[in-house]
Short mmCIF file of C-alpha atoms and ligand atoms in Angstrom, two decimals:
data_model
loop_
_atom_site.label_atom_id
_atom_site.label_comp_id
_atom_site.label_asym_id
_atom_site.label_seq_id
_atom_site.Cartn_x
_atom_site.Cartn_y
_atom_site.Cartn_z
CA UNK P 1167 86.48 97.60 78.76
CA UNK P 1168 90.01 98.84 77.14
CA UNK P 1169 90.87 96.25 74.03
CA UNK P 1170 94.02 94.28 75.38
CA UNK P 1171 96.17 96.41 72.86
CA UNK P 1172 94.76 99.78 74.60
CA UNK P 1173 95.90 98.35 77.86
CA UNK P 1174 99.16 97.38 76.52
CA UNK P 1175 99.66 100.86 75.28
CA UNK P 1176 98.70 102.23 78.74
CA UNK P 1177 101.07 99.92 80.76
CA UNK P 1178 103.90 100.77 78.17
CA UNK P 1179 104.11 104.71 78.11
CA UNK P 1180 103.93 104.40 81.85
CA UNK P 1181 107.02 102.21 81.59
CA UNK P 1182 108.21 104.89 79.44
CA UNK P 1183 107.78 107.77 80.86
CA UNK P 1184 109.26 106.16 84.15
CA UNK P 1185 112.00 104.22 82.28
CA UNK P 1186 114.51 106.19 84.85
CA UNK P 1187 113.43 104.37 87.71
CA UNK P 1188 115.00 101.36 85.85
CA UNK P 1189 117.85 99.84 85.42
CA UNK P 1190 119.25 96.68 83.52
CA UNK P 1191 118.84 93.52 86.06
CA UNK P 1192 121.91 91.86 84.48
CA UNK P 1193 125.05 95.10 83.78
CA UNK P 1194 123.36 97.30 86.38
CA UNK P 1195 123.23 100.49 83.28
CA UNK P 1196 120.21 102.48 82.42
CA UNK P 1197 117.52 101.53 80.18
CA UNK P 1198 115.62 103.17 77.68
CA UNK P 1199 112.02 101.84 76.31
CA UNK P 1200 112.29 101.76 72.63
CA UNK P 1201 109.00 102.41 70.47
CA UNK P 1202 107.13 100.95 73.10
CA UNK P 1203 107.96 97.37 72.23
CA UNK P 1204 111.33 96.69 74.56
CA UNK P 1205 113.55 97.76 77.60
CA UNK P 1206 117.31 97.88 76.39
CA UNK P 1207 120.18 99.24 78.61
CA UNK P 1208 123.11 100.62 77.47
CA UNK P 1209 125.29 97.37 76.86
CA UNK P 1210 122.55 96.23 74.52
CA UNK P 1211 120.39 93.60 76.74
CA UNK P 1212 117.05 93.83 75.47
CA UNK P 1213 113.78 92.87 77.27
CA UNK P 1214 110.65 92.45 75.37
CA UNK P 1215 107.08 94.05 76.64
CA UNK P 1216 104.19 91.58 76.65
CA UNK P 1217 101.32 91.70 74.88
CA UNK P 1218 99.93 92.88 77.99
CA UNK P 1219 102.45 95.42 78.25
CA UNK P 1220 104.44 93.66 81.31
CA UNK P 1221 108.14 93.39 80.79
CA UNK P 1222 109.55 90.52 82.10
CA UNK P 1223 113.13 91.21 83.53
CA UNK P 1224 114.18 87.47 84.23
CA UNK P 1225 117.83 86.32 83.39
CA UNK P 1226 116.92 82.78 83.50
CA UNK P 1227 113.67 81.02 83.05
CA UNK P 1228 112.41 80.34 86.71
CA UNK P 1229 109.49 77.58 87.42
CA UNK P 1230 107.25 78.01 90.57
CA UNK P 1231 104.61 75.98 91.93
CA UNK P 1232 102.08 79.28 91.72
CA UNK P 1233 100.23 78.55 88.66
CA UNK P 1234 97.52 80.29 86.83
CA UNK P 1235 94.71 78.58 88.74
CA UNK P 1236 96.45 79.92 92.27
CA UNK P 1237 96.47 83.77 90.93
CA UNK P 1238 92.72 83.28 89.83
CA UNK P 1239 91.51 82.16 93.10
CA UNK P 1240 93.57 84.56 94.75
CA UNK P 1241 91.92 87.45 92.90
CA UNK P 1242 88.45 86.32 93.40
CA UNK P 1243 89.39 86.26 97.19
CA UNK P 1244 90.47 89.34 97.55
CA UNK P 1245 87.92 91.26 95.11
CA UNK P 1246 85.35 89.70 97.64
CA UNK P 1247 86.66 91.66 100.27
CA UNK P 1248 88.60 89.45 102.56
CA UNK P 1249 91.33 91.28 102.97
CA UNK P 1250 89.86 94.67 103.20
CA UNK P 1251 90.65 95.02 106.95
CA UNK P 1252 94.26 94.49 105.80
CA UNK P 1253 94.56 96.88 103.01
CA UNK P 1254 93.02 99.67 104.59
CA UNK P 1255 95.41 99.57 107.48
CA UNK P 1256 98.28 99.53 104.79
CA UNK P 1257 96.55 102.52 103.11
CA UNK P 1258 95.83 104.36 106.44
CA UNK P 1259 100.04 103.86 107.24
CA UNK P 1260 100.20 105.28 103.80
CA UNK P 1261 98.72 108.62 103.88
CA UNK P 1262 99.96 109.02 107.56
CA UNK P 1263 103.15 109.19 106.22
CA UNK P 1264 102.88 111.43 103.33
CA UNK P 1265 104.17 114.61 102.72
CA UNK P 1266 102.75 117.35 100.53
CA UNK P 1267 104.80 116.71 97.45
CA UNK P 1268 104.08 117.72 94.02
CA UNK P 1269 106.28 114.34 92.97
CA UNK P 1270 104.83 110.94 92.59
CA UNK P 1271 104.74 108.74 95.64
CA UNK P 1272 106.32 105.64 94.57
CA UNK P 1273 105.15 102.11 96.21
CA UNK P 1274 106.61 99.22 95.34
CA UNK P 1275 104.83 96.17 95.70
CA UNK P 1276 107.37 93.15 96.12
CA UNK P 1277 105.96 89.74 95.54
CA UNK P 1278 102.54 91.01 94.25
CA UNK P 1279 101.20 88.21 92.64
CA UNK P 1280 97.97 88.81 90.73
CA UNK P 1281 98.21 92.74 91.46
CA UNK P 1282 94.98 92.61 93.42
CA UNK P 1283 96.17 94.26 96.73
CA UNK P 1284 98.37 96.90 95.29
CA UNK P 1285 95.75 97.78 92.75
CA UNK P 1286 92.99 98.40 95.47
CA UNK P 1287 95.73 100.31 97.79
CA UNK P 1288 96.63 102.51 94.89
CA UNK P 1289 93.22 103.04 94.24
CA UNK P 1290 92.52 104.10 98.38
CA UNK P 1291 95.20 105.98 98.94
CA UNK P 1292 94.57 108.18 95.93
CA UNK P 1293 90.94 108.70 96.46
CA UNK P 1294 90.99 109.60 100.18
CA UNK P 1295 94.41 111.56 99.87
CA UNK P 1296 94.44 112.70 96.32
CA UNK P 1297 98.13 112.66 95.83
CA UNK P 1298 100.65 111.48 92.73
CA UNK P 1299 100.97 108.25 93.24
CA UNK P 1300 102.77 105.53 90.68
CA UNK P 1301 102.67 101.69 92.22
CA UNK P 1302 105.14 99.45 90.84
CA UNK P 1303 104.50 95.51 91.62
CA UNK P 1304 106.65 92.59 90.73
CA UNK P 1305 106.87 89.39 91.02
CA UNK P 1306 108.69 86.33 89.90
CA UNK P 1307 105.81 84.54 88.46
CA UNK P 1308 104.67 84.99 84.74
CA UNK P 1309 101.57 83.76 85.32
CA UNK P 1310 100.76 86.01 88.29
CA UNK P 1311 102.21 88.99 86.46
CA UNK P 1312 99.93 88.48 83.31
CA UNK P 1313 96.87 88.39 84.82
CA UNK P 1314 98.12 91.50 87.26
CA UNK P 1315 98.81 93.46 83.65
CA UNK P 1316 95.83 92.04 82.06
CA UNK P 1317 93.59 93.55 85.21
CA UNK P 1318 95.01 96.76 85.92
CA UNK P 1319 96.57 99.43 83.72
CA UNK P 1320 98.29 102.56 85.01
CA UNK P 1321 100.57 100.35 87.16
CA UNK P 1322 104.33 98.90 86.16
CA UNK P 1323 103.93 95.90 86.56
CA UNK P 1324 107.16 93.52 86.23
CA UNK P 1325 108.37 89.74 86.34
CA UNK P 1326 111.23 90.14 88.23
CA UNK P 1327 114.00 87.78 89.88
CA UNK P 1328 114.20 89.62 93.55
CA UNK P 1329 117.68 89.16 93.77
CA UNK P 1330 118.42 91.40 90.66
CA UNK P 1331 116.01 94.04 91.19
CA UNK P 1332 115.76 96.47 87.82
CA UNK P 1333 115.24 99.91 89.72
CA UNK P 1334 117.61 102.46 90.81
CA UNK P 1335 118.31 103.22 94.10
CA UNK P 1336 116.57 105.12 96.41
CA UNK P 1337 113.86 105.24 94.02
CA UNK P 1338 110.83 104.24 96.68
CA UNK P 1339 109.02 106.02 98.99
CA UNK P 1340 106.80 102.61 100.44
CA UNK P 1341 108.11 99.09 99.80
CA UNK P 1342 104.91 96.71 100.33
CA UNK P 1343 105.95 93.08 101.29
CA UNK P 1344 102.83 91.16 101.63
CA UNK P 1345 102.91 87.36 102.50
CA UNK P 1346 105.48 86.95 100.56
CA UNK P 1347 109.54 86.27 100.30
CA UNK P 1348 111.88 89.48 101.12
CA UNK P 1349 115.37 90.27 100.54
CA UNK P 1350 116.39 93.12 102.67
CA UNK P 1351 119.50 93.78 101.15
CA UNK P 1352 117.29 95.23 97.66
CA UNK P 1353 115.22 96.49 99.97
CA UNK P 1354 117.69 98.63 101.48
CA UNK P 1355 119.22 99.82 98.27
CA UNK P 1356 115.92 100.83 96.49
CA UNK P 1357 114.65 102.44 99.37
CA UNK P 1358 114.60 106.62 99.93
CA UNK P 1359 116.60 107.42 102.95
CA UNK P 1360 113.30 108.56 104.51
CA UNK P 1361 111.39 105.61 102.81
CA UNK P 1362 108.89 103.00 104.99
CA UNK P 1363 108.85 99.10 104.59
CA UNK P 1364 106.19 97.74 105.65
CA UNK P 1365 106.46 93.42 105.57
CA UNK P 1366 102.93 91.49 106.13
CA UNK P 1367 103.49 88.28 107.76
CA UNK P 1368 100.81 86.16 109.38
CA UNK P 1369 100.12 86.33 112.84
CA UNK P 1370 99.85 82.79 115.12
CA UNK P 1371 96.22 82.77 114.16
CA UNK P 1372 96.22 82.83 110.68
CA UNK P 1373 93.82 80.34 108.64
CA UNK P 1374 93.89 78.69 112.31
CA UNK P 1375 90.84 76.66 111.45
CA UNK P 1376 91.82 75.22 107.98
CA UNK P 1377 96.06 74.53 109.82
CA UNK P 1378 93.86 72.94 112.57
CA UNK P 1379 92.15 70.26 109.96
CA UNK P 1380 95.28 70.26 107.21
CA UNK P 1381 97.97 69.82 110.13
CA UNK P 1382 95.64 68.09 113.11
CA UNK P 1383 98.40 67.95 116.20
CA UNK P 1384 101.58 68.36 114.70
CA UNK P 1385 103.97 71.33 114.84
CA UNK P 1386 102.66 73.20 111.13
CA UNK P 1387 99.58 73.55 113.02
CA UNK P 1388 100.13 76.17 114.95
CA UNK P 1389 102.99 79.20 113.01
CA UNK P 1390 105.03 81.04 114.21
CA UNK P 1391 106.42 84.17 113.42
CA UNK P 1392 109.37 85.08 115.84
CA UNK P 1393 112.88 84.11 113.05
CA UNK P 1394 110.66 86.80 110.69
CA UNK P 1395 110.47 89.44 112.78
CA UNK P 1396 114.34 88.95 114.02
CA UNK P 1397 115.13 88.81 110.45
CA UNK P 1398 113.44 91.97 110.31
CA UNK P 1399 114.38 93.55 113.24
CA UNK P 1400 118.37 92.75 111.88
CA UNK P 1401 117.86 94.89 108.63
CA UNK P 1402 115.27 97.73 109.56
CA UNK P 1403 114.75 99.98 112.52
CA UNK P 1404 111.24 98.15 113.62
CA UNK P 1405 109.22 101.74 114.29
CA UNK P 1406 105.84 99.87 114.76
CA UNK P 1407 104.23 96.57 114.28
CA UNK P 1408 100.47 96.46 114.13
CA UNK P 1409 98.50 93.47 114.80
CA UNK P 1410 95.19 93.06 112.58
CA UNK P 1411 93.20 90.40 112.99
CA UNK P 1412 89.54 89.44 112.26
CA UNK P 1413 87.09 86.42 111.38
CA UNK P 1414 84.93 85.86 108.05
CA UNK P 1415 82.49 83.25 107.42
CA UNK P 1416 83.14 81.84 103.66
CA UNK P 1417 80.91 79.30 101.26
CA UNK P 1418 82.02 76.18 99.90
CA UNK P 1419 83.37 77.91 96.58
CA UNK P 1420 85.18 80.27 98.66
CA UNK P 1421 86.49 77.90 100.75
CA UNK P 1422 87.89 75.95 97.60
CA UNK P 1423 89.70 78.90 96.32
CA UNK P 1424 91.06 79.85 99.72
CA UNK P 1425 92.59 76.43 100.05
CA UNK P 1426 93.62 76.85 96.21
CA UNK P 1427 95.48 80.22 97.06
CA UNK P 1428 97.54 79.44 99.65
CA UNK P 1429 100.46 77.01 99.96
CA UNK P 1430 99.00 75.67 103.13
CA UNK P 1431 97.01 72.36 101.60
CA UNK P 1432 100.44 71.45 99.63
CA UNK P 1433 101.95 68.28 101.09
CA UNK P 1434 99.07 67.75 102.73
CA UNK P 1435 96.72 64.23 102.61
CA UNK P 1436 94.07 63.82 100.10
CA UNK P 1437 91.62 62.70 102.83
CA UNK P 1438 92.14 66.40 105.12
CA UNK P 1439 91.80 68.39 102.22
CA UNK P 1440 88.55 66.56 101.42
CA UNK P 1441 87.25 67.26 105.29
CA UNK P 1442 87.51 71.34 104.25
CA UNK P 1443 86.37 70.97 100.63
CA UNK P 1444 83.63 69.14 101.74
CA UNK P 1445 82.37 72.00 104.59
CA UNK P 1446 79.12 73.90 103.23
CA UNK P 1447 80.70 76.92 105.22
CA UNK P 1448 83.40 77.75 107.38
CA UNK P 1449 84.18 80.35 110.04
CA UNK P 1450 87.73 82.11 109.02
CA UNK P 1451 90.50 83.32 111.32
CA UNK P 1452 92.41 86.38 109.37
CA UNK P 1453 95.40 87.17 111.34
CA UNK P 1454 98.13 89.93 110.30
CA UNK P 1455 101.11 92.09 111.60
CA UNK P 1456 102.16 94.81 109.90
CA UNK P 1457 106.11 94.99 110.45
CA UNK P 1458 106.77 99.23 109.69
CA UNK P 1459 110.75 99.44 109.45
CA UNK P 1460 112.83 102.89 108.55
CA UNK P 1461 116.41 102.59 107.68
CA UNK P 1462 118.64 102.15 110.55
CA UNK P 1463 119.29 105.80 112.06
CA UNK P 1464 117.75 107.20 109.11
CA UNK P 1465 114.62 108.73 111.13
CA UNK P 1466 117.04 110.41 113.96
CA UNK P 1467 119.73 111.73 111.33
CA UNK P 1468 117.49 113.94 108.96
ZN1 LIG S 1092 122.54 95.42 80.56
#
């Protein structure tokens, strides 16, 4: 195991040695990464690195409802494997769209959370494909972010308000949006020309059986997707959208930090999210599609 300080010194000459891709989220003006300690543009605004050896890029403090307790059940979820099915069609989009360069592949992972899913794909893709590849994942929770940083070195990892994005543009090759918030307009501008999105939402299916008990008969029960893939479809040329779906049986304990992960159980009575805390085990729907968008022309013009 690498000593938190190792990790931190990892995480920040990767910031360093990539400090180009940056640039300051509040006067827009390149950054440098001084001794390893801190990110400071041009004009002077200074950003610490974490113990951890995150930097957190936030103007303003920002409060969310995804606490600490969320991002640990999330990562036990997915290091059990029940997204796998998921992440491997990401990775397989991935390599399909590589080209033989000698440059780093750049992903961005936008709204990562606990750095579980962009870890694993980083880890794929290289293995199978053996190409340069540098993932970048932010997010605007601290407490997702530390544990992210904490878990995985030889990744930028970033807390990161997604309206002020602190790259350059055209910097990525893949932007990864996985269950999670978008804003199309940073997309756009920190995209490559010949760049892929590629936006996770869930399909009508999705955690059907734990909606089903949460929701009972009224309208959350069932979701729908249709505004997010117009919303989509208004920003990016929509080249493909790939439906994944597939059913896993989880335990009580993983049952508990399912319902703990997502936002689903919020709002919802005491007494329905007893009925699926209480099941011994529980049949699980896992429904995706994978939105794939190029920039608008971009694919027919070069
Ligand atoms: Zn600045």
């Amino acid at each position: 195991m690498l000593s938190e300080n190792n990790k931190k010194i990892i995480n920040a000459r990767l910031l360093s040695q990539y400090e180009d891709m940056f640039r300051c989220p509040i006067c827009s003006t390149s950054v440098e990464v001084v001794n390893l300690s801190s990110l400071i543009c041009s004009n002077h605004h200074c950003f610490d690195l974490s113990k951890q050896g995150y930097v957190n890029l936030l103007t303003h403090s920002v409060k969310t409802k995804y606490d600490k307790k969320l991002f640990e059940s999330r990562k036990m979820i997915n290091e059990s494997g029940f997204f796998d099915p998921l992440i491997n069609r990401i990775c397989e989009n991935i390599m399909l769209d590589l080209e033989p360069v000698s440059k780093p592949i750049k992903i961005l992972d936008v709204g990562c959370g606990e750095g579980s899913h962009l870890s694993a794909i980083q880890q794929r893709v290289v293995e199978q494909s053996q190409c340069n590849l540098l993932g970048a994942g932010i997010d605007i929770s601290k407490e997702g972010i530390i544990i992210a940083s904490r878990s995985f070195s030889n990744l930028i990892w970033c807390v990161v308000d997604l309206s002020h994005c602190p790259f350059t543009d055209k910097q990525f090759n893949f932007i990864l949006n996985i269950l999670s918030p978008s804003n199309y307009a940073e997309f756009h501008r920190m995209l490559k020309d010949d760049g892929m999105v590629m936006k996770v939402i869930p399909g009508s299916k999705y955690l059907q059986e734990l909606r089903g008990i949460f929701y009972k008969q009224t309208d959350r029960s069932v979701h729908s997707n249709e505004s997010s893939i117009a919303l989509f479809k208004r920003n990016f040329d929509l080249v493909d959208i790939q439906g994944v779906q597939y059913s896993a049986t989880m335990d009580n304990k993983q049952i508990e930090q399912m319902v703990r992960m997502t936002p689903l159980s919020w709002g919802v009575s005491e007494e329905n999210v007893q009925q699926v805390l209480g099941k011994t085990k529980l049949e699980i729907t896992f429904d995706f599609l994978v939105l794939l968008g190029k920039k608008m022309n971009a694919h027919r013009t070069n």
